[in-house]
Coordinates of C-alpha atoms in Angstrom, one line a residue:
Chain A
X1 CA 9.8 17.5 3.8
X2 CA 13.1 17.2 2.1
X3 CA 13.6 19.7 -0.7
X4 CA 16.1 17.4 -2.5
X5 CA 13.6 14.6 -2.6
X6 CA 11.0 17.0 -4.0
X7 CA 13.5 17.8 -6.8
X8 CA 14.0 14.2 -7.6
X9 CA 10.3 13.6 -7.7
X10 CA 9.8 16.8 -9.6
X11 CA 7.1 18.1 -7.3
X12 CA 6.4 20.9 -4.9
X13 CA 3.6 21.2 -2.3
X14 CA 1.7 23.6 -4.5
X15 CA 1.9 21.3 -7.5
X16 CA 1.1 18.0 -5.8
X17 CA -0.7 15.6 -8.1
X18 CA -4.0 14.1 -7.1
X19 CA -5.6 10.7 -7.3
X20 CA -2.3 8.8 -6.8
X21 CA -1.2 5.9 -4.8
X22 CA 2.4 6.1 -3.6
X23 CA 4.0 3.0 -2.2
X24 CA 7.0 3.3 0.1
X25 CA 9.0 0.2 0.6
X26 CA 12.2 -0.5 2.6
X27 CA 14.5 -3.5 2.5
X28 CA 17.4 -4.0 4.9
X29 CA 17.1 -0.4 6.1
X30 CA 14.6 1.9 7.8
X31 CA 12.4 3.8 5.4
X32 CA 10.5 5.8 7.9
X33 CA 12.3 9.0 6.8
X34 CA 10.0 8.8 3.7
X35 CA 6.9 8.7 5.9
X36 CA 8.1 11.9 7.7
X37 CA 8.8 13.5 4.3
X38 CA 5.3 12.8 2.9
X39 CA 3.6 13.8 6.2
X40 CA 5.2 17.2 6.2
X41 CA 4.9 17.5 2.5
X42 CA 1.1 17.1 2.5
X43 CA 0.6 19.2 5.6
X44 CA 2.6 22.0 3.9
X45 CA 0.5 21.5 0.7
X46 CA -2.6 22.4 2.8
X47 CA -4.2 18.9 2.4
X48 CA -6.3 17.2 4.9
X49 CA -4.3 14.3 6.2
X50 CA -5.6 11.1 7.9
X51 CA -2.5 9.4 9.4
X52 CA -2.9 5.8 10.5
X53 CA 0.2 5.6 12.7
X54 CA 0.6 2.0 14.0
X55 CA 4.3 2.1 14.7
X56 CA 5.3 5.1 16.7
X57 CA 3.6 7.5 19.1
X58 CA 2.2 10.9 18.3
X59 CA 5.1 12.7 20.0
X60 CA 7.7 10.9 17.9
X61 CA 6.2 12.1 14.7
X62 CA 5.6 15.5 16.2
X63 CA 9.3 15.9 17.2
X64 CA 10.5 14.8 13.7
X65 CA 7.8 17.0 12.1
X66 CA 9.1 20.0 14.0
X67 CA 12.5 19.5 12.6
X68 CA 10.9 19.5 9.1
X69 CA 9.0 22.6 9.8
X70 CA 5.5 21.4 10.6
X71 CA 3.7 21.1 13.9
X72 CA 1.4 18.1 14.2
X73 CA -0.2 19.5 17.4
X74 CA -1.3 22.6 15.6
X75 CA -2.5 20.7 12.6
X76 CA -4.5 18.3 14.7
X77 CA -6.1 21.1 16.7
X78 CA -7.2 23.0 13.6
X79 CA -8.6 19.9 12.0
X80 CA -6.1 19.5 9.2
X81 CA -4.7 16.3 10.7
X82 CA -6.7 13.3 11.9
X83 CA -4.2 11.1 13.8
X84 CA -5.0 7.5 14.7
X85 CA -2.4 6.6 17.3
X86 CA -2.3 2.8 17.0
X87 CA -0.1 2.2 20.1
X88 CA -2.5 4.0 22.4
X89 CA -5.8 3.2 20.9
X90 CA -5.1 -0.5 20.6
X91 CA -5.3 -0.8 24.3
X92 CA -8.7 0.8 24.3
X93 CA -10.1 -2.0 22.1
X94 CA -9.9 -4.4 25.0
X95 CA -11.4 -2.0 27.6
X96 CA -14.4 -0.9 25.6
X97 CA -17.8 -2.6 25.2
X98 CA -17.8 -5.1 22.4
X99 CA -20.7 -3.5 20.5
X100 CA -18.9 -0.2 20.0
X101 CA -17.1 -0.1 16.7
X102 CA -13.4 0.7 16.9
X103 CA -11.0 1.1 13.9
X104 CA -8.7 -1.6 15.4
X105 CA -11.4 -4.0 16.6
X106 CA -9.9 -6.7 14.4
X107 CA -7.4 -7.1 17.3
X108 CA -10.1 -8.5 19.5
X109 CA -11.7 -10.7 16.8
X110 CA -8.6 -12.3 15.4
X111 CA -7.9 -14.1 18.6
X112 CA -11.1 -16.1 18.3
X113 CA -11.1 -19.6 16.7
X114 CA -12.6 -19.8 13.2
X115 CA -15.7 -22.0 13.1
X116 CA -15.2 -25.4 11.6
X117 CA -18.0 -25.2 9.1
X118 CA -16.4 -22.2 7.4
X119 CA -14.2 -23.1 4.3
X120 CA -10.5 -23.1 4.9
X121 CA -10.0 -20.1 2.6
X122 CA -12.5 -18.1 4.6
X123 CA -11.1 -19.0 8.0
X124 CA -9.8 -15.5 8.6
X125 CA -13.2 -13.9 7.9
X126 CA -12.2 -10.8 9.8
X127 CA -11.6 -7.7 7.7
X128 CA -10.5 -4.1 8.1
X129 CA -13.9 -2.6 7.3
X130 CA -14.0 -0.7 10.6
X131 CA -10.6 0.9 9.9
X132 CA -11.8 1.8 6.4
X133 CA -15.0 3.4 7.9
X134 CA -12.7 5.4 10.2
X135 CA -10.7 6.7 7.3
X136 CA -13.8 7.5 5.2
X137 CA -15.3 9.4 8.1
X138 CA -12.0 11.3 8.8
X139 CA -11.6 12.4 5.2
X140 CA -15.2 13.3 4.6
X141 CA -15.5 16.6 2.7
X142 CA -16.8 19.4 4.9
X143 CA -20.3 20.5 4.2
X144 CA -20.0 24.2 4.3
X145 CA -19.4 24.3 0.5
X146 CA -16.0 26.0 0.7
X147 CA -13.2 23.6 0.6
X148 CA -10.9 24.4 3.5
X149 CA -8.3 21.9 2.5
X150 CA -6.9 21.1 -0.8
X151 CA -7.4 17.3 -1.2
X152 CA -7.6 14.4 1.3
X153 CA -4.5 12.3 1.9
X154 CA -4.3 9.0 3.7
X155 CA -0.9 8.0 5.1
X156 CA -0.3 4.6 6.7
X157 CA 2.7 3.7 8.7
X158 CA 2.8 0.8 8.1
X159 CA 0.9 -2.0 6.5
X160 CA 3.2 -4.8 7.3
X161 CA 2.4 -4.6 10.9
X162 CA -1.2 -5.5 10.1
X163 CA 0.1 -8.8 8.8
X164 CA 1.9 -9.3 12.0
X165 CA -1.3 -8.6 13.9
X166 CA -3.0 -11.5 12.2
X167 CA -4.7 -10.0 9.2
X168 CA -4.3 -11.8 5.9
X169 CA -2.6 -10.1 2.9
X170 CA -5.9 -10.1 1.0
X171 CA -7.7 -8.4 3.9
X172 CA -5.1 -5.6 3.8
X173 CA -5.3 -5.4 0.0
X174 CA -9.1 -5.1 0.3
X175 CA -8.7 -2.3 2.8
X176 CA -6.4 -0.4 0.5
X177 CA -8.8 -1.2 -2.4
X178 CA -11.7 0.5 -0.6
X179 CA -9.4 3.4 0.4
X180 CA -8.4 3.8 -3.2
X181 CA -12.0 3.8 -4.3
X182 CA -13.0 6.4 -1.8
X183 CA -9.9 8.6 -1.3
X184 CA -8.2 8.4 -4.8
X185 CA -11.1 8.0 -7.1
X186 CA -14.2 9.5 -5.4
X187 CA -12.5 12.4 -3.6
X188 CA -9.4 12.8 -5.9
X189 CA -7.0 12.5 -3.0
X190 CA -3.8 10.6 -2.5
X191 CA -2.6 7.6 -0.5
X192 CA 0.9 6.9 0.8
X193 CA 1.6 3.6 2.5
X194 CA 4.7 2.0 3.8
X195 CA 5.4 -1.8 3.4
X196 CA 8.5 -3.5 4.6
X197 CA 10.2 -6.0 2.3
X198 CA 11.8 -8.6 4.5
X199 CA 13.5 -10.1 1.5
X200 CA 12.3 -13.5 2.8
X201 CA 10.9 -15.4 -0.1
X202 CA 9.1 -17.7 2.3
X203 CA 7.0 -14.8 3.7
X204 CA 4.3 -15.3 1.1
X205 CA 1.8 -13.0 2.8
X206 CA 4.1 -10.0 2.8
X207 CA 5.2 -10.7 -0.8
X208 CA 1.5 -10.8 -2.0
X209 CA 0.9 -7.5 -0.2
X210 CA 4.0 -5.8 -1.6
X211 CA 3.5 -7.1 -5.2
X212 CA -0.2 -6.5 -5.1
X213 CA 0.2 -2.9 -4.0
X214 CA 3.1 -2.4 -6.5
X215 CA 0.8 -3.2 -9.3
X216 CA -1.7 -0.5 -8.2
X217 CA 0.8 2.2 -7.5
X218 CA 1.7 5.3 -9.5
X219 CA 4.9 5.8 -7.7
X220 CA 7.1 3.4 -5.9
X221 CA 10.0 4.6 -3.6
X222 CA 12.2 1.8 -2.4
X223 CA 14.8 2.4 0.2
X224 CA 17.4 -0.3 0.3
X225 CA 20.5 -0.9 2.4
X226 CA 23.8 -1.0 0.6
X227 CA 24.7 -4.4 -0.7
X228 CA 28.1 -4.0 0.8
X229 CA 26.9 -3.3 4.3
X230 CA 26.7 -0.3 6.6
X231 CA 28.5 2.9 5.8
X232 CA 28.9 6.1 7.8
X233 CA 28.5 8.5 4.9
X234 CA 26.0 6.6 2.7
X235 CA 23.0 5.3 4.6
X236 CA 21.3 3.6 1.7
X237 CA 20.0 3.7 -1.8
X238 CA 16.7 4.9 -3.0
X239 CA 15.0 3.5 -6.2
X240 CA 12.2 5.6 -7.7
X241 CA 9.9 3.9 -10.1
X242 CA 7.2 5.9 -11.9
X243 CA 4.3 3.8 -13.2
X244 CA 1.2 4.4 -15.3
X245 CA -1.0 1.5 -14.3
X246 CA -3.5 1.9 -17.1
X247 CA -2.4 4.6 -19.5
X248 CA 0.0 3.9 -22.3
X249 CA 2.7 6.5 -22.6
X250 CA 5.3 7.0 -25.2
X251 CA 7.9 6.5 -22.6
X252 CA 7.7 3.3 -20.6
X253 CA 7.7 3.3 -16.8
X254 CA 11.1 4.7 -15.8
X255 CA 13.2 4.5 -12.8
X256 CA 16.1 6.3 -11.1
X257 CA 18.4 5.2 -8.4
X258 CA 20.1 7.5 -5.9
X259 CA 22.1 7.1 -2.7
X260 CA 21.3 9.1 0.3
X261 CA 22.6 10.2 3.7
X262 CA 20.2 11.1 6.5
X263 CA 21.2 14.1 8.5
X264 CA 19.6 15.8 11.5
X265 CA 17.1 17.9 9.6
X266 CA 17.5 16.8 6.0
X267 CA 18.4 14.0 3.7
X268 CA 21.0 14.6 1.0
X269 CA 20.8 12.6 -2.2
X270 CA 23.5 12.0 -4.7
X271 CA 24.2 9.8 -7.7
X272 CA 25.6 6.3 -7.0
X273 CA 29.3 6.5 -6.0
X274 CA 29.2 10.3 -5.8
X275 CA 29.0 10.8 -2.1
X276 CA 30.7 13.9 -1.0
X277 CA 32.7 11.9 1.4
X278 CA 34.2 9.9 -1.4
X279 CA 34.9 12.6 -3.9
Chain B
X1 CA 1.6 -9.4 -38.6
X2 CA -2.0 -8.9 -37.6
X3 CA -2.8 -12.6 -37.9
X4 CA -0.8 -13.4 -34.7
X5 CA -3.3 -11.3 -32.8
X6 CA -6.3 -13.5 -33.8
X7 CA -6.6 -14.8 -30.3
X8 CA -9.4 -17.1 -29.2
X9 CA -10.3 -19.1 -26.1
X10 CA -8.7 -18.2 -22.8
X11 CA -5.7 -15.9 -23.2
X12 CA -3.5 -15.0 -20.2
X13 CA -1.8 -11.6 -20.3
X14 CA 1.0 -12.1 -17.7
X15 CA 2.5 -8.8 -16.8
X16 CA 4.9 -7.6 -14.0
X17 CA 5.4 -4.4 -12.0
X18 CA 7.9 -3.0 -14.5
X19 CA 6.0 -4.0 -17.6
X20 CA 2.3 -3.4 -17.0
X21 CA -0.3 -5.2 -19.2
X22 CA -3.4 -3.1 -18.9
X23 CA -2.6 -0.9 -21.9
X24 CA -2.1 -4.1 -24.1
X25 CA -5.4 -5.4 -22.7
X26 CA -7.1 -2.1 -23.7
X27 CA -5.5 -2.3 -27.1
X28 CA -6.9 -5.8 -27.7
X29 CA -10.3 -4.7 -26.5
X30 CA -10.2 -1.8 -29.0
X31 CA -9.3 -4.2 -31.8
X32 CA -12.1 -6.5 -30.9
X33 CA -14.7 -3.7 -30.7
X34 CA -13.6 -2.3 -34.0
X35 CA -14.0 -5.9 -35.4
X36 CA -17.7 -5.8 -34.5
X37 CA -17.5 -8.2 -31.5
X38 CA -19.4 -7.8 -28.3
X39 CA -17.0 -6.8 -25.6
X40 CA -17.8 -7.4 -21.9
X41 CA -15.4 -6.1 -19.2
X42 CA -15.2 -7.1 -15.6
X43 CA -13.4 -4.2 -13.9
X44 CA -11.9 -5.0 -10.5
X45 CA -8.7 -3.1 -10.1
X46 CA -9.3 0.4 -11.5
X47 CA -12.4 2.6 -11.7
X48 CA -14.6 2.4 -14.8
X49 CA -13.6 6.0 -15.6
X50 CA -10.0 5.2 -15.6
X51 CA -10.5 2.1 -17.6
X52 CA -12.6 3.8 -20.3
X53 CA -10.0 6.6 -20.6
X54 CA -8.3 6.5 -24.0
X55 CA -11.2 4.8 -25.9
X56 CA -13.1 7.1 -28.2
X57 CA -16.9 7.4 -27.7
X58 CA -17.9 5.0 -30.4
X59 CA -15.9 2.2 -28.8
X60 CA -17.0 3.2 -25.3
X61 CA -20.6 2.8 -26.3
X62 CA -20.0 -0.8 -27.4
X63 CA -18.3 -1.8 -24.1
X64 CA -20.5 -3.6 -21.5
X65 CA -18.8 -2.8 -18.2
X66 CA -19.4 -4.6 -14.9
X67 CA -18.0 -2.5 -12.1
X68 CA -16.5 -4.5 -9.3
X69 CA -14.2 -1.7 -8.2
X70 CA -16.4 0.6 -6.3
X71 CA -17.9 -1.9 -3.8
X72 CA -16.8 -5.4 -4.5
X73 CA -17.4 -6.8 -1.0
X74 CA -20.6 -4.9 -0.3
X75 CA -19.2 -2.9 2.6
X76 CA -21.2 0.1 1.7
X77 CA -24.5 -1.8 1.9
X78 CA -26.1 0.6 -0.6
X79 CA -27.6 -2.2 -2.7
X80 CA -25.6 -1.1 -5.7
X81 CA -23.0 -3.8 -5.4
X82 CA -23.1 -6.6 -8.0
X83 CA -24.9 -9.5 -6.3
X84 CA -23.1 -12.7 -5.4
X85 CA -19.7 -11.0 -4.9
X86 CA -16.9 -11.6 -7.4
X87 CA -18.0 -15.1 -8.4
X88 CA -21.6 -14.0 -8.9
X89 CA -20.4 -11.2 -11.1
X90 CA -18.4 -13.6 -13.2
X91 CA -21.3 -16.0 -13.6
X92 CA -23.7 -13.1 -14.4
X93 CA -21.3 -12.1 -17.3
X94 CA -21.5 -15.6 -18.8
X95 CA -25.3 -15.4 -18.8
X96 CA -25.5 -12.1 -20.5
X97 CA -23.4 -12.7 -23.6
X98 CA -25.3 -13.0 -26.8
X99 CA -24.5 -15.6 -29.4
X100 CA -21.8 -14.6 -31.8
X101 CA -18.2 -13.5 -31.5
X102 CA -17.5 -12.2 -27.9
X103 CA -14.5 -10.9 -26.2
X104 CA -14.6 -10.9 -22.4
X105 CA -11.9 -9.0 -20.5
X106 CA -11.1 -9.7 -16.9
X107 CA -9.2 -6.9 -15.2
X108 CA -7.8 -8.6 -13.5
X109 CA -7.7 -12.4 -13.2
X110 CA -5.2 -11.9 -10.3
X111 CA -7.7 -9.9 -8.3
X112 CA -10.2 -12.8 -8.7
X113 CA -7.6 -15.5 -8.0
X114 CA -6.7 -13.8 -4.7
X115 CA -10.3 -13.8 -3.5
X116 CA -11.8 -16.9 -5.0
X117 CA -10.6 -20.5 -4.6
X118 CA -8.6 -21.5 -7.7
X119 CA -10.8 -24.4 -8.5
X120 CA -14.0 -22.3 -8.4
X121 CA -12.4 -19.7 -10.7
X122 CA -11.2 -22.4 -13.2
X123 CA -14.7 -24.0 -13.2
X124 CA -16.3 -20.6 -13.9
X125 CA -13.9 -20.0 -16.8
X126 CA -14.7 -23.4 -18.3
X127 CA -18.4 -22.9 -17.8
X128 CA -18.1 -19.6 -19.6
X129 CA -17.0 -21.2 -22.8
X130 CA -19.4 -24.1 -22.4
X131 CA -22.4 -21.8 -21.9
X132 CA -21.5 -19.7 -24.8
X133 CA -21.2 -22.7 -27.1
X134 CA -24.6 -24.0 -25.9
X135 CA -26.2 -20.7 -26.7
X136 CA -25.5 -21.4 -30.4
X137 CA -23.5 -20.0 -33.2
X138 CA -20.6 -22.4 -33.7
X139 CA -18.0 -23.9 -31.4
X140 CA -16.9 -21.8 -28.5
X141 CA -13.3 -22.1 -29.6
X142 CA -13.9 -19.8 -32.5
X143 CA -16.5 -17.5 -30.9
X144 CA -15.3 -16.6 -27.4
X145 CA -12.1 -14.9 -26.4
X146 CA -11.5 -14.4 -22.7
X147 CA -8.6 -12.0 -22.0
X148 CA -7.4 -12.4 -18.4
X149 CA -4.8 -10.0 -17.0
X150 CA -2.5 -11.8 -14.6
X151 CA 0.2 -10.3 -12.4
X152 CA 3.0 -12.9 -12.4
X153 CA 4.5 -12.0 -9.1
X154 CA 1.3 -12.6 -7.1
X155 CA 0.7 -16.2 -7.6
X156 CA 2.5 -19.5 -6.8
X157 CA 3.2 -22.1 -9.4
X158 CA 0.0 -24.1 -8.5
X159 CA -2.6 -21.5 -9.5
X160 CA -0.5 -20.3 -12.4
X161 CA -0.1 -23.9 -13.7
X162 CA -3.8 -24.5 -13.4
X163 CA -4.7 -21.4 -15.4
X164 CA -2.0 -22.2 -18.0
X165 CA -3.5 -25.6 -18.5
X166 CA -6.8 -24.0 -19.3
X167 CA -5.4 -21.3 -21.5
X168 CA -5.1 -21.5 -25.3
X169 CA -2.5 -18.7 -25.4
X170 CA -0.2 -17.1 -22.9
X171 CA 1.3 -13.7 -23.5
X172 CA 4.2 -12.8 -21.2
X173 CA 5.2 -9.2 -21.1
X174 CA 8.7 -8.0 -20.6
X175 CA 11.0 -5.7 -22.4
X176 CA 14.4 -4.2 -22.8
X177 CA 15.8 -0.7 -23.4
X178 CA 12.4 0.9 -22.9
X179 CA 10.8 -1.3 -25.6
X180 CA 8.1 -3.8 -24.6
X181 CA 8.0 -7.3 -25.9
X182 CA 5.4 -10.0 -25.8
X183 CA 6.3 -13.7 -25.7
X184 CA 3.3 -15.6 -27.1
X185 CA 2.8 -19.2 -26.4
X186 CA -0.1 -20.6 -28.3
X187 CA -1.6 -24.0 -27.9
X188 CA -3.8 -25.2 -30.8
X189 CA -5.6 -28.6 -30.6
X190 CA -3.7 -31.4 -32.2
X191 CA -0.7 -29.2 -32.9
X192 CA 2.5 -28.5 -31.2
X193 CA 2.6 -25.3 -29.1
X194 CA 4.2 -22.4 -30.8
X195 CA 6.3 -19.7 -29.2
X196 CA 7.0 -16.3 -30.8
X197 CA 8.2 -12.9 -29.7
X198 CA 6.6 -9.6 -30.7
X199 CA 8.1 -6.2 -30.0
X200 CA 5.3 -3.7 -29.7
X201 CA 4.2 -0.4 -28.3
X202 CA 0.7 0.8 -27.4
X203 CA 0.0 4.3 -28.8
X204 CA -1.9 6.9 -26.8
X205 CA -5.1 6.1 -28.9
X206 CA -4.7 2.5 -27.8
X207 CA -3.8 1.1 -31.2
X208 CA -1.1 -1.5 -31.3
X209 CA 2.1 -0.7 -33.1
X210 CA 4.1 -3.9 -33.9
X211 CA 7.7 -3.6 -34.6
X212 CA 9.7 -6.2 -36.5
X213 CA 12.5 -6.9 -34.1
X214 CA 14.3 -5.8 -31.0
X215 CA 15.0 -2.1 -30.8
X216 CA 18.1 -0.9 -32.5
X217 CA 19.3 1.0 -29.4
X218 CA 20.1 -2.4 -27.8
X219 CA 22.8 -3.1 -30.4
X220 CA 25.8 -1.0 -29.9
X221 CA 27.3 0.6 -33.0
X222 CA 30.0 3.2 -33.3
X223 CA 29.0 6.7 -33.4
X224 CA 29.8 8.0 -36.9
X225 CA 30.6 11.5 -35.8
X226 CA 33.6 10.8 -33.5
X227 CA 36.8 10.0 -35.5
X228 CA 38.4 6.7 -34.6
X229 CA 41.5 7.4 -32.5
X230 CA 44.4 5.0 -32.4
X231 CA 45.4 4.8 -28.8
X232 CA 48.8 3.4 -29.6
X233 CA 50.0 6.5 -31.3
X234 CA 51.9 9.3 -29.5
X235 CA 53.2 7.2 -26.7
X236 CA 56.3 8.0 -24.7
X237 CA 57.5 4.4 -24.7
X238 CA 58.1 2.0 -27.4
X239 CA 55.5 -0.7 -28.0
X240 CA 57.1 -2.2 -31.1
X241 CA 60.4 -4.1 -31.6
X242 CA 62.8 -3.6 -34.5
X243 CA 64.1 -6.6 -36.4
X244 CA 67.4 -6.7 -34.7
X245 CA 65.8 -6.4 -31.2
X246 CA 63.4 -9.2 -32.1
X247 CA 66.3 -11.5 -33.2
X248 CA 68.2 -10.7 -30.0
X249 CA 65.1 -11.5 -27.9
X250 CA 64.4 -14.8 -29.7
X251 CA 68.0 -16.0 -29.3
X252 CA 68.1 -15.3 -25.6
X253 CA 68.2 -18.4 -23.4
X254 CA 65.9 -18.2 -20.4
X255 CA 67.7 -18.8 -17.1
X256 CA 65.5 -21.7 -16.0
X257 CA 65.2 -23.4 -19.3
X258 CA 67.4 -26.5 -19.6
X259 CA 68.9 -26.4 -23.0
X260 CA 71.8 -28.4 -24.5
X261 CA 74.2 -25.6 -24.0
X262 CA 73.4 -25.5 -20.3
X263 CA 73.8 -29.2 -20.0
X264 CA 77.3 -29.0 -21.6
X265 CA 78.2 -26.2 -19.3
X266 CA 77.3 -28.2 -16.3
X267 CA 79.1 -31.3 -17.4
X268 CA 82.2 -29.5 -18.3
X269 CA 84.4 -28.9 -15.3
X270 CA 83.9 -25.4 -14.2
X271 CA 86.5 -22.7 -14.2
X272 CA 89.7 -23.7 -12.3
X273 CA 89.5 -23.3 -8.6
X274 CA 92.3 -20.8 -8.8
X275 CA 90.2 -18.3 -10.5
X276 CA 87.5 -18.1 -7.8
X277 CA 87.9 -18.1 -4.1
X278 CA 85.7 -17.7 -1.2
X279 CA 87.1 -15.8 1.7
X280 CA 85.4 -16.4 5.0
X281 CA 86.2 -15.0 8.4
X282 CA 84.4 -16.9 11.1
X283 CA 83.1 -14.8 13.9
X284 CA 83.0 -15.7 17.6
X285 CA 79.6 -17.5 17.5
X286 CA 80.4 -19.8 14.6
X287 CA 80.9 -23.4 15.5
X288 CA 82.9 -24.9 12.7
X289 CA 82.9 -28.7 12.9
X290 CA 85.5 -30.1 10.6
X291 CA 83.7 -33.4 10.4
X292 CA 81.7 -34.0 7.2
X293 CA 78.0 -34.1 8.2
X294 CA 77.3 -36.6 5.6
X295 CA 80.1 -38.8 6.7
X296 CA 77.9 -41.5 8.1
X297 CA 75.9 -41.9 4.9
X298 CA 76.9 -44.9 2.9
X299 CA 76.7 -43.1 -0.5

């Protein structure tokens, strides 16, 4: 985790809030450093983490995690981390018997033709229920009465790839809806999910997904590339928006914007225009 | 000021990511409950616990809540899900309202619009007011208020237009300088639509605090504590001209301005050639041709 980001978010591993949905979003840049931050943050906070990793392999996250001070191998062995490696297990879907449930079994079904008597708006009747069942099972509270871990956390990297794999935006929203009901509300845990913002107004499905999740989120972290192009000393800009989706507060939702530079083992944040390289 | 909140019929609360509308929805629900109306809520986006937070117990006991959050698509197969899915739940709400003033809150209409065909949803909304009118107690226009929370970024112009055409009022939420505003467009039968803007805030007890106008912080005014400093004082250079300097400046002829004096000077033969001479020493590379280059011109 990046201590400077913790300062900006005014949080530490031992004071992590519960029952929150955090949306990570990137536009014109790579926001995966935020995923690595939250993964190491919640592991250090002694939370049970279910990581649905659809983009990179386990060893990639492990290598970065070690730079940030956590070992995913150890966490997985002791049961703190449940890791769904999308790249590896997606191949298993095609070599298993059809009747066996698999979290990514939508990969097999989406290739089938929708039946003609189904209404057009139901054509993609496939949903992410098996993936939800996997998450629910992974974050089930232990029965021995003594809570070994602090609270359950679901981390998804990332949701936009589900759209690319043929799921509709509403199906992904339904998946997150059920995860919120179970992880955030029932078990008082947290969800962190990354969605890419392609900036393409014609990509309706991605915009529905991004806006739909934004309305449900308590915290939105948006990493954007600089409007002026690439820069060696400033890698991008981070906008932080705190929301209260259903409670009125005396202070309206407020936002901050910082610029950042990603280094080997940390990320440094500074106010706009105040990069150390410039001062 | 309170009369503007006498909303009836279908009312769309259009919010955005920056300016959320659920707290206004809850404030209107509280007002309806305190006014003695029945209040039915279809909760899709947040849990019942989270929605009821902020209402005191007397109001909470008056709210009839239909929970579509926990298991809307019947994935859990526990038999506790509302039958018929989202559309069935909406239809069930219509049937369970008693005659008399009723406020129905849909949290949110966007959730329903993403999962139901737009036409089916519009038909269900129309049927709601028709059924309520049939059940007796005066025209539905006066008795029934349906508050629908709509997230503006989620829908295209088609569905939004369809819902707008059904709505008797649209409240668009935005704001500036930390202060929320509501732009209300009301359509009354046989009257022109009216548009007005309210500045408001929702207090922690969910009562509505209406302000008269835009927040004062948005208008810049000088800070009375810092003295006004004249920046033109104590300069090391002179910004002002004395009278003599100004006269000299005004009487100066600009070099490229063609005045009568200049014309005279040009017409007058110049100073005698004896007073000015040009001395020129040609060097080795010069090729002096004594012939006049314009000699062949017939000028």
